[in-house]
Coordinates of C-alpha atoms and ligand atoms in Angstrom, one line a residue:
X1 CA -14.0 -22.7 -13.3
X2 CA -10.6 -22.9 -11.5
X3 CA -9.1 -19.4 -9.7
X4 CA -5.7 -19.5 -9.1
X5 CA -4.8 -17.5 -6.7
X6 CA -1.0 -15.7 -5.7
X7 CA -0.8 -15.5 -2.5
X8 CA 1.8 -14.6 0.6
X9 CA -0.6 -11.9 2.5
X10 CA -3.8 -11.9 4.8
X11 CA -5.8 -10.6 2.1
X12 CA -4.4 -13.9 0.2
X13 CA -5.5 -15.8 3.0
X14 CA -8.8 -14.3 3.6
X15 CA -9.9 -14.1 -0.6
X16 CA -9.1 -17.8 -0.3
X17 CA -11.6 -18.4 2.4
X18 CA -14.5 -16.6 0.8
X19 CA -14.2 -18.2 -2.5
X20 CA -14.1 -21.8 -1.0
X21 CA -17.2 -20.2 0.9
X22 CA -18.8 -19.5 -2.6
X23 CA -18.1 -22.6 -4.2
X24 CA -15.4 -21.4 -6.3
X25 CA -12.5 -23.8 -6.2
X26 CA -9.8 -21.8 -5.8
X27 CA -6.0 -23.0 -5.6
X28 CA -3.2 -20.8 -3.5
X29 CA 0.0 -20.8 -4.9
X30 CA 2.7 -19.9 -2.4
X31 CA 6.8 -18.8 -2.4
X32 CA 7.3 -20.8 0.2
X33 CA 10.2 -18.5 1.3
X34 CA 8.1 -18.2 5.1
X35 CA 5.9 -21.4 7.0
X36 CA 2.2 -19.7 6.7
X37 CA 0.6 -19.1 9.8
X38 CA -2.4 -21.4 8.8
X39 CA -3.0 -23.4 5.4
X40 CA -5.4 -21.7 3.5
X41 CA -8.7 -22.9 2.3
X42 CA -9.0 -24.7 -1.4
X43 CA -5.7 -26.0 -2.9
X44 CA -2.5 -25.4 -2.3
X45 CA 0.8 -25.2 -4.4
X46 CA 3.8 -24.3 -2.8
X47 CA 7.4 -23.1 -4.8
X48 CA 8.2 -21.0 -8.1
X49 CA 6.7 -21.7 -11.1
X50 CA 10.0 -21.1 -13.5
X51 CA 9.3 -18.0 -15.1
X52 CA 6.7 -16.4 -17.0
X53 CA 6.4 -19.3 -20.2
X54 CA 6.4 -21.8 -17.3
X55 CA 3.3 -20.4 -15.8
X56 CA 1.0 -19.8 -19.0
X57 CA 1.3 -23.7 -19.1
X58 CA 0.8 -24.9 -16.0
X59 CA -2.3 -22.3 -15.9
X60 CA -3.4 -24.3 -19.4
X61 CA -2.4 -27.5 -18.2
X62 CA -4.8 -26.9 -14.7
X63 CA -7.7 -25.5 -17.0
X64 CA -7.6 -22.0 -14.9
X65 CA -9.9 -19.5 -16.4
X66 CA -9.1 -16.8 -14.1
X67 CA -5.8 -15.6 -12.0
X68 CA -6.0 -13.1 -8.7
X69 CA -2.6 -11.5 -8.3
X70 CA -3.0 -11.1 -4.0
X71 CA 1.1 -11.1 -3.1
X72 CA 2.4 -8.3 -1.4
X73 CA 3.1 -4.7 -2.6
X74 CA 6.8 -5.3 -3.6
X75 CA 7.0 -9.1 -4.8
X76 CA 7.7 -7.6 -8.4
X77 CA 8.4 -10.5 -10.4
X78 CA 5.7 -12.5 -9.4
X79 CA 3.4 -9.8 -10.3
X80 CA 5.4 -9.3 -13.6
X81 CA 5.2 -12.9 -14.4
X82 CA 1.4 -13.2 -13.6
X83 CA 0.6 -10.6 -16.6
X84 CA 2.8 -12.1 -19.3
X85 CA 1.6 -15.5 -18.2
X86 CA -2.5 -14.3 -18.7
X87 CA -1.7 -12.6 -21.8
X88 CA 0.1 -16.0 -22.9
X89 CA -2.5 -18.4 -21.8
X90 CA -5.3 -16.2 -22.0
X91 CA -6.2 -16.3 -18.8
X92 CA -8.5 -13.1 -17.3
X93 CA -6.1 -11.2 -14.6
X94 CA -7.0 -9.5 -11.3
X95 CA -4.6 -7.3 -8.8
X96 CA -5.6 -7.4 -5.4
X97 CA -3.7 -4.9 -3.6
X98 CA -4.3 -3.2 0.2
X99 CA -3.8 0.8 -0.6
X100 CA -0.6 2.1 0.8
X101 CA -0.1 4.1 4.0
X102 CA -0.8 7.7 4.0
X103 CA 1.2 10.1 6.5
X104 CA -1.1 11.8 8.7
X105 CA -0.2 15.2 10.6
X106 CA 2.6 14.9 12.8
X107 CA 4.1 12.4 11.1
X108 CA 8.0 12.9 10.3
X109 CA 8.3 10.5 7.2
X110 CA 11.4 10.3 4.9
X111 CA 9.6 8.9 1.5
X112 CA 12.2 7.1 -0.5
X113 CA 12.5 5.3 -3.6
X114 CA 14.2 2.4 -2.8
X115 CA 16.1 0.3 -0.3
X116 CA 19.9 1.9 -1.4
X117 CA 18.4 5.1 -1.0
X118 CA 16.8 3.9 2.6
X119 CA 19.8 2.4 3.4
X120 CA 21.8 5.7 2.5
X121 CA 19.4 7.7 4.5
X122 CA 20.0 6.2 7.8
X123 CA 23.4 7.7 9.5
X124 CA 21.7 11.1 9.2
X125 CA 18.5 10.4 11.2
X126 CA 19.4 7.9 13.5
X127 CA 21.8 5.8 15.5
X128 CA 19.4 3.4 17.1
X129 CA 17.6 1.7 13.9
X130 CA 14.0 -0.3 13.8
X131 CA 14.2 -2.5 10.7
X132 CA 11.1 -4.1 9.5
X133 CA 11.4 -4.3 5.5
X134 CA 11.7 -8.2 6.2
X135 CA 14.4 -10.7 6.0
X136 CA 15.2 -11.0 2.5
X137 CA 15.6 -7.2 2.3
X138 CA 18.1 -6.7 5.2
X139 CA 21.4 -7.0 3.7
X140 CA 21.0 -3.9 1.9
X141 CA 22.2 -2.1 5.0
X142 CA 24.9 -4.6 5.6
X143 CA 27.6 -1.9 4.9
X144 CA 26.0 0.8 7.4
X145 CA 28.1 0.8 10.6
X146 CA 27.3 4.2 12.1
X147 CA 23.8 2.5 13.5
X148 CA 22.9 0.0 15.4
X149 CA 20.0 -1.9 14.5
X150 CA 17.2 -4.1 15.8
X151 CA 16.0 -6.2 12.7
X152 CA 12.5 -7.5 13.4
X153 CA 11.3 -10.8 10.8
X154 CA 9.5 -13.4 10.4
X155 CA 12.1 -15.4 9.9
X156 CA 16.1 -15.6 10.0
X157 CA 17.1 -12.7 7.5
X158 CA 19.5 -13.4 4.8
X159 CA 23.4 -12.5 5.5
X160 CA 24.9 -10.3 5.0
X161 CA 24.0 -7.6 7.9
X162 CA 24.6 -4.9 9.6
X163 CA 27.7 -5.4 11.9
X164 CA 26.0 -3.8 14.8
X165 CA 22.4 -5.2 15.4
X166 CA 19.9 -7.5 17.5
X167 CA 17.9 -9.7 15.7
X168 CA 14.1 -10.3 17.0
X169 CA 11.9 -12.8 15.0
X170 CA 8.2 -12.2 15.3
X171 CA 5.0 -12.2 13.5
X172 CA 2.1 -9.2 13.4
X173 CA -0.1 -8.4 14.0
X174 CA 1.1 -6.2 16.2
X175 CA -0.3 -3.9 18.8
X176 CA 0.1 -0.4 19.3
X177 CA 0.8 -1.1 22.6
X178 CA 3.3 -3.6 21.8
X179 CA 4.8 -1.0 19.2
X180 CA 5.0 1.8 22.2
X181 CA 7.2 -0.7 24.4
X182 CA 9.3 -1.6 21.8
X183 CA 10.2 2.1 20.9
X184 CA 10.6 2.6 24.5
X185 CA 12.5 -0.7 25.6
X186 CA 15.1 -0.4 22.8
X187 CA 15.3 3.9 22.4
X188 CA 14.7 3.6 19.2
X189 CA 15.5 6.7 17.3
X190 CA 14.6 6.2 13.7
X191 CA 12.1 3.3 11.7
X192 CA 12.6 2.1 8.6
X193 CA 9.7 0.3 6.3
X194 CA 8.3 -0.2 3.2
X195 CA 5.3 1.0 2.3
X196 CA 3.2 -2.6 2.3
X197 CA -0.2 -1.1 3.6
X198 CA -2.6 -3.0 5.8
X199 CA -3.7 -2.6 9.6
X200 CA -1.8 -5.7 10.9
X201 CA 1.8 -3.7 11.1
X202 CA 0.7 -0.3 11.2
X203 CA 0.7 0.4 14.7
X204 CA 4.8 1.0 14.4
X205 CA 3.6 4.1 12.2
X206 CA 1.5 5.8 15.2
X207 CA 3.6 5.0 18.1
X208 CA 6.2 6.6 16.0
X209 CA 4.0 9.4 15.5
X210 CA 3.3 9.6 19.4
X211 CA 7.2 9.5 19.9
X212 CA 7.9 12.1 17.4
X213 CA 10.3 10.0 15.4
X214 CA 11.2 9.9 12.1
X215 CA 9.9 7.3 9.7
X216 CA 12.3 6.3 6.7
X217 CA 9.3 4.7 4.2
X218 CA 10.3 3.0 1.0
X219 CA 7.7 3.8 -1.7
X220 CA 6.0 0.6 -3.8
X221 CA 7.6 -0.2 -7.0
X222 CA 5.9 0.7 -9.9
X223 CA 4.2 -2.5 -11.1
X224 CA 2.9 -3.9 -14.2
X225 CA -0.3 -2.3 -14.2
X226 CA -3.5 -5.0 -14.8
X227 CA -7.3 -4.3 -13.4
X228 CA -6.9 -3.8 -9.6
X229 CA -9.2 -4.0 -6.6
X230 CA -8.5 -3.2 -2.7
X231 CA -10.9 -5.5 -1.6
X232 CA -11.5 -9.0 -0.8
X233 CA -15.2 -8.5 -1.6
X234 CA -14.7 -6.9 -5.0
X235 CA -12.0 -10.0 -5.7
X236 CA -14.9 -12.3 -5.2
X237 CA -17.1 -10.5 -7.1
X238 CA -15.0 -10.7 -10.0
X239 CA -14.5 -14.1 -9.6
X240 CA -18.1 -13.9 -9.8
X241 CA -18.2 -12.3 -13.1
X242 CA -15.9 -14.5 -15.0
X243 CA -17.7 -17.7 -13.4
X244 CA -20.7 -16.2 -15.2
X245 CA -18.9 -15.3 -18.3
X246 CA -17.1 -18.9 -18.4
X247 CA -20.7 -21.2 -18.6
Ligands
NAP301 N1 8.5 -8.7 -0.9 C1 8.0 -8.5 0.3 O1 8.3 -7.5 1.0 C2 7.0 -9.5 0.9 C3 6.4 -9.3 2.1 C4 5.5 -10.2 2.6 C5 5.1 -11.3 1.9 N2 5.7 -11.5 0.7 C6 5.2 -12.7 -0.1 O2 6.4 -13.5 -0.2 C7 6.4 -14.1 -1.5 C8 7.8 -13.9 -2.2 O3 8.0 -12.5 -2.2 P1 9.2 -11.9 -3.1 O4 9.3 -10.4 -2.8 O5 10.4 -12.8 -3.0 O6 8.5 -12.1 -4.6 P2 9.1 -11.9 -6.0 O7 10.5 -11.3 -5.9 O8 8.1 -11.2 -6.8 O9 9.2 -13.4 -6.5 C9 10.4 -14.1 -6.8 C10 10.1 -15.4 -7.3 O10 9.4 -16.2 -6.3 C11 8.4 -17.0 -6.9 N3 7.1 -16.5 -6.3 C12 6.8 -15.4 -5.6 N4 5.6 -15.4 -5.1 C13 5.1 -16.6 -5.5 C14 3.8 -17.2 -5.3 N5 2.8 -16.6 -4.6 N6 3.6 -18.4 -5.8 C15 4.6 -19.0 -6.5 N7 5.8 -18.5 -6.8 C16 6.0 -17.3 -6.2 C17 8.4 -16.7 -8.4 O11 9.2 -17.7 -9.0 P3 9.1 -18.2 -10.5 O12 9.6 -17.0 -11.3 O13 10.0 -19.4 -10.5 O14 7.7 -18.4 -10.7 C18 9.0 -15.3 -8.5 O15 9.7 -15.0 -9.7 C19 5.3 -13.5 -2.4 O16 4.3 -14.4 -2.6 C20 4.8 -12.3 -1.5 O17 3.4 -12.2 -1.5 C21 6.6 -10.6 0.2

């Protein structure tokens, strides 16, 4: 019994853990697109694997009898790729995916489809622009001058940008306290996000709420749909199941 297991979240991260905990072995695969924070435990594979075909036979090739699809909310072709490759190889599939943020009263949220539409959105609700959909997403308001923007990521985002902004790499979790002074220190007037879920980057959400501000969100893509839990305990408990189901 081999799991293996999509990764590039905490959930990732943490499902990892408590399978190497229950003797499953378990191998992470990774982008590689951002250095983790901490290797996680089991195997690890880093890079693409070449498309859909390529995958169903390094899953055959590694003798995995089950995959858990743990990346984040919007990597859409990895997800994609993960349920042609199982139905391929024959390989049982699990989503793990954190449930979306849900505005609560007094929030002033601008739900939008898309990054164009996000991006089209901002000169009429705000001039002074927190932007957190992450560095590979950035350049989609490349062509918006009316703001200026601070463009919080990981990482170095990818050109081109927005020809008025400051750049500030960082890492969440981040507190709501942290969150507060930010809004404060830089008057922001308007956020933009996607809609990844999860308590580690929510606090921008209540201090925004505090502040009154608006909230541009980007809705989650509509995935390919496979079985899907919201829980690292319910992953493992799967895993579980098709351990049983595989002696
Ligand atoms: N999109 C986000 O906002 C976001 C935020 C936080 C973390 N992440 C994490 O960052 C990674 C890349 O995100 P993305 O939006 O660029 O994904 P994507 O658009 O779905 O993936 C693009 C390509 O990268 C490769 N890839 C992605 N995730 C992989 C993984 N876990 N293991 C091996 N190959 C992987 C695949 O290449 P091949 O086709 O060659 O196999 C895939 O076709 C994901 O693992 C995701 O969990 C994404």
């Amino acid at each position: 019994m081999t799991v293996l297991l999509l990764g590039g979240t905490s959930e990732a991260r943490e499902l990892a853990a408590a399978l190497h905990d229950a003797h499953v072995p378990v191998i992470t695969s990774l982008a590689g697109r951002t250095p983790p924070d901490a290797p996680p435990a089991g195997r690890l594979r880093v890079g693409g694997f070449g498309g859909p075909e390529a995958l169903a036979e390094w899953l055959t090739a590694e003798g995995v009898n089950a995959v858990i699809d743990a990346t984040h909310p919007f990597a859409e072709r990895i997800s994609a790729s993960a349920v042609t490759a199982c139905a391929t190889a024959d390989v049982s599939l699990l989503r793990l995916e954190r449930p979306p943020w849900r505005a609560a009263p007094g929030d002033r949220w601008i739900s939008v489809p898309d990054l164009p539409t996000a991006a089209a959105t901002v000169p009429s609700h705000g001039s002074r622009v927190l932007l957190t959909t992450g560095r590979q997403d950035v350049a989609a308001f490349a062509h918006v001058d009316s703001a200026w923007f601070l463009i919080r990521s990981i990482t170095a985002p990818l050109p081109p940008l927005p020809p008025r902004h400051e750049l500030l790499l960082d890492r969440g979790p981040y507190t709501l306290q942290v969150e507060r002074a930010l809004l404060e220190q830089h008057k922001i007037d308007l956020v933009v996000t996607k809609n990844s879920g999860g308590e580690a980057t929510a606090a921008k959400l209540v201090a925004s709420r505090e502040r009154g501000l608006p909230v541009i969100v980007i809705e989650r893509p509509g995935l390919a749909r496979s079985q899907t839990v919201h829980t690292v305990a319910e992953a493992v408990e799967w895993a579980a199941g098709v351990r049983v189901r595989s002696l």
